[in-house]
PDB file of C-alpha atoms in Angstrom:
ATOM      1  CA  UNK A1294     -15.358  12.658   0.972  1.00  0.00           C
ATOM      2  CA  UNK A1295     -16.303   9.696   1.736  1.00  0.00           C
ATOM      3  CA  UNK A1296     -18.584   8.909  -1.163  1.00  0.00           C
ATOM      4  CA  UNK A1297     -17.271   7.330  -4.297  1.00  0.00           C
ATOM      5  CA  UNK A1298     -17.591   3.616  -3.879  1.00  0.00           C
ATOM      6  CA  UNK A1299     -21.825   4.471  -3.556  1.00  0.00           C
ATOM      7  CA  UNK A1300     -22.427   7.073  -5.939  1.00  0.00           C
ATOM      8  CA  UNK A1301     -20.737   6.205  -9.324  1.00  0.00           C
ATOM      9  CA  UNK A1302     -22.419   3.949 -11.842  1.00  0.00           C
ATOM     10  CA  UNK A1303     -22.408   0.770 -10.482  1.00  0.00           C
ATOM     11  CA  UNK A1304     -21.527   1.387  -6.564  1.00  0.00           C
ATOM     12  CA  UNK A1305     -25.937   0.768  -5.618  1.00  0.00           C
ATOM     13  CA  UNK A1306     -25.852   5.189  -5.011  1.00  0.00           C
ATOM     14  CA  UNK A1307     -29.303   5.310  -5.709  1.00  0.00           C
ATOM     15  CA  UNK A1308     -28.513   9.073  -6.904  1.00  0.00           C
ATOM     16  CA  UNK A1309     -27.291   9.810 -10.821  1.00  0.00           C
ATOM     17  CA  UNK A1310     -23.707  10.861  -9.882  1.00  0.00           C
ATOM     18  CA  UNK A1311     -20.939   9.514 -11.027  1.00  0.00           C
ATOM     19  CA  UNK A1312     -18.014  10.862  -8.231  1.00  0.00           C
ATOM     20  CA  UNK A1313     -15.503   8.484  -9.459  1.00  0.00           C
ATOM     21  CA  UNK A1314     -11.908  10.581  -8.123  1.00  0.00           C
ATOM     22  CA  UNK A1315     -11.056  10.365 -12.129  1.00  0.00           C
ATOM     23  CA  UNK A1316     -14.465  12.181 -13.214  1.00  0.00           C
ATOM     24  CA  UNK A1317     -14.296  15.983 -14.691  1.00  0.00           C
ATOM     25  CA  UNK A1318     -16.508  17.711 -13.123  1.00  0.00           C
ATOM     26  CA  UNK A1319     -18.791  18.835 -15.232  1.00  0.00           C
ATOM     27  CA  UNK A1320     -19.500  14.640 -15.549  1.00  0.00           C
ATOM     28  CA  UNK A1321     -20.229  14.000 -12.266  1.00  0.00           C
ATOM     29  CA  UNK A1322     -24.381  15.317 -12.911  1.00  0.00           C
ATOM     30  CA  UNK A1323     -24.244  18.300  -9.276  1.00  0.00           C
ATOM     31  CA  UNK A1324     -23.182  21.083 -10.366  1.00  0.00           C
ATOM     32  CA  UNK A1325     -25.970  23.295 -10.689  1.00  0.00           C
ATOM     33  CA  UNK A1326     -29.147  20.065 -11.562  1.00  0.00           C
ATOM     34  CA  UNK A1327     -32.661  19.188  -9.414  1.00  0.00           C
ATOM     35  CA  UNK A1328     -32.134  17.019  -6.623  1.00  0.00           C
ATOM     36  CA  UNK A1329     -33.869  13.560  -7.226  1.00  0.00           C
ATOM     37  CA  UNK A1330     -34.883  12.578  -4.047  1.00  0.00           C
ATOM     38  CA  UNK A1331     -35.439  15.515  -1.073  1.00  0.00           C
ATOM     39  CA  UNK A1332     -34.649  18.784  -0.823  1.00  0.00           C
ATOM     40  CA  UNK A1333     -34.643  19.346   2.573  1.00  0.00           C
ATOM     41  CA  UNK A1334     -36.905  22.677   3.115  1.00  0.00           C
ATOM     42  CA  UNK A1335     -34.621  24.294   0.513  1.00  0.00           C
ATOM     43  CA  UNK A1336     -37.535  24.666  -2.326  1.00  0.00           C
ATOM     44  CA  UNK A1337     -37.686  25.242  -5.891  1.00  0.00           C
ATOM     45  CA  UNK A1338     -33.736  27.081  -5.491  1.00  0.00           C
ATOM     46  CA  UNK A1339     -32.065  23.228  -4.726  1.00  0.00           C
ATOM     47  CA  UNK A1340     -29.687  21.773  -6.899  1.00  0.00           C
ATOM     48  CA  UNK A1341     -26.963  19.147  -5.909  1.00  0.00           C
ATOM     49  CA  UNK A1342     -24.449  21.376  -5.917  1.00  0.00           C
ATOM     50  CA  UNK A1343     -25.754  24.713  -6.217  1.00  0.00           C
ATOM     51  CA  UNK A1344     -22.820  27.251  -7.665  1.00  0.00           C
ATOM     52  CA  UNK A1345     -21.322  30.330  -5.885  1.00  0.00           C
ATOM     53  CA  UNK A1346     -24.688  29.188  -2.770  1.00  0.00           C
ATOM     54  CA  UNK A1347     -23.797  26.521  -0.200  1.00  0.00           C
ATOM     55  CA  UNK A1348     -26.796  27.269   1.680  1.00  0.00           C
ATOM     56  CA  UNK A1349     -29.053  25.832  -1.844  1.00  0.00           C
ATOM     57  CA  UNK A1350     -26.830  22.957  -1.799  1.00  0.00           C
ATOM     58  CA  UNK A1351     -28.168  20.065  -0.691  1.00  0.00           C
ATOM     59  CA  UNK A1352     -24.833  17.845  -0.528  1.00  0.00           C
ATOM     60  CA  UNK A1353     -24.063  19.978   1.323  1.00  0.00           C
ATOM     61  CA  UNK A1354     -27.327  19.725   3.657  1.00  0.00           C
ATOM     62  CA  UNK A1355     -26.470  16.233   4.273  1.00  0.00           C
ATOM     63  CA  UNK A1356     -23.177  16.589   5.418  1.00  0.00           C
ATOM     64  CA  UNK A1357     -24.470  18.616   8.083  1.00  0.00           C
ATOM     65  CA  UNK A1358     -27.714  17.224   8.759  1.00  0.00           C
ATOM     66  CA  UNK A1359     -28.131  14.556  11.535  1.00  0.00           C
ATOM     67  CA  UNK A1360     -31.103  11.707  10.959  1.00  0.00           C
ATOM     68  CA  UNK A1361     -32.080  10.702   7.732  1.00  0.00           C
ATOM     69  CA  UNK A1362     -30.832  11.964   4.966  1.00  0.00           C
ATOM     70  CA  UNK A1363     -27.612  12.227   6.043  1.00  0.00           C
ATOM     71  CA  UNK A1364     -23.986  11.337   4.077  1.00  0.00           C
ATOM     72  CA  UNK A1365     -22.270   9.492   4.865  1.00  0.00           C
ATOM     73  CA  UNK A1366     -25.237   7.124   6.642  1.00  0.00           C
ATOM     74  CA  UNK A1367     -21.925   5.024   8.378  1.00  0.00           C
ATOM     75  CA  UNK A1368     -18.578   6.096   9.100  1.00  0.00           C
ATOM     76  CA  UNK A1369     -18.153   9.366  10.375  1.00  0.00           C
ATOM     77  CA  UNK A1370     -20.379  10.642  13.596  1.00  0.00           C
ATOM     78  CA  UNK A1371     -20.003  13.670  13.688  1.00  0.00           C
ATOM     79  CA  UNK A1372     -18.945  15.984  10.206  1.00  0.00           C
ATOM     80  CA  UNK A1373     -15.421  17.562  10.667  1.00  0.00           C
ATOM     81  CA  UNK A1374     -16.489  20.865  11.103  1.00  0.00           C
ATOM     82  CA  UNK A1375     -12.919  21.342   8.667  1.00  0.00           C
ATOM     83  CA  UNK A1376     -14.877  19.726   5.511  1.00  0.00           C
ATOM     84  CA  UNK A1377     -17.575  21.858   5.903  1.00  0.00           C
ATOM     85  CA  UNK A1378     -15.768  24.616   5.964  1.00  0.00           C
ATOM     86  CA  UNK A1379     -13.619  23.715   3.245  1.00  0.00           C
ATOM     87  CA  UNK A1380     -16.917  22.097   0.904  1.00  0.00           C
ATOM     88  CA  UNK A1381     -18.309  24.848   1.845  1.00  0.00           C
ATOM     89  CA  UNK A1382     -15.809  27.484   0.422  1.00  0.00           C
ATOM     90  CA  UNK A1383     -15.151  25.893  -3.354  1.00  0.00           C
ATOM     91  CA  UNK A1384     -19.486  26.351  -3.324  1.00  0.00           C
ATOM     92  CA  UNK A1385     -19.690  29.357  -2.335  1.00  0.00           C
ATOM     93  CA  UNK A1386     -15.801  30.184  -5.340  1.00  0.00           C
ATOM     94  CA  UNK A1387     -17.639  28.893  -7.766  1.00  0.00           C
ATOM     95  CA  UNK A1388     -19.365  31.403  -9.912  1.00  0.00           C
ATOM     96  CA  UNK A1389     -22.938  30.451 -10.711  1.00  0.00           C
ATOM     97  CA  UNK A1390     -22.767  29.432 -14.152  1.00  0.00           C
ATOM     98  CA  UNK A1391     -19.554  26.821 -13.385  1.00  0.00           C
ATOM     99  CA  UNK A1392     -20.024  24.166 -14.866  1.00  0.00           C
TER     100      UNK A1392
END
């Protein structure tokens, strides 16, 4: 993924995520956490990553959505369908209590 160069403590990304490769998942501040910015119309169930529910996961929505809010904003013209499938499966495999 092309996220950790910005989404780290001193990286310039304005989300409260820490996505360095060496962090434990629980320390990334992504699992079952409400998004700071847009919810992409997902309503109150929106989470950065919603364990077991890819459809409620803002991070996935940012990866697949064109236009404003898309991530990464540079470096890719269109999302990789294999990455989308893998990321969706990973979220689906999480138990809602996983943190």
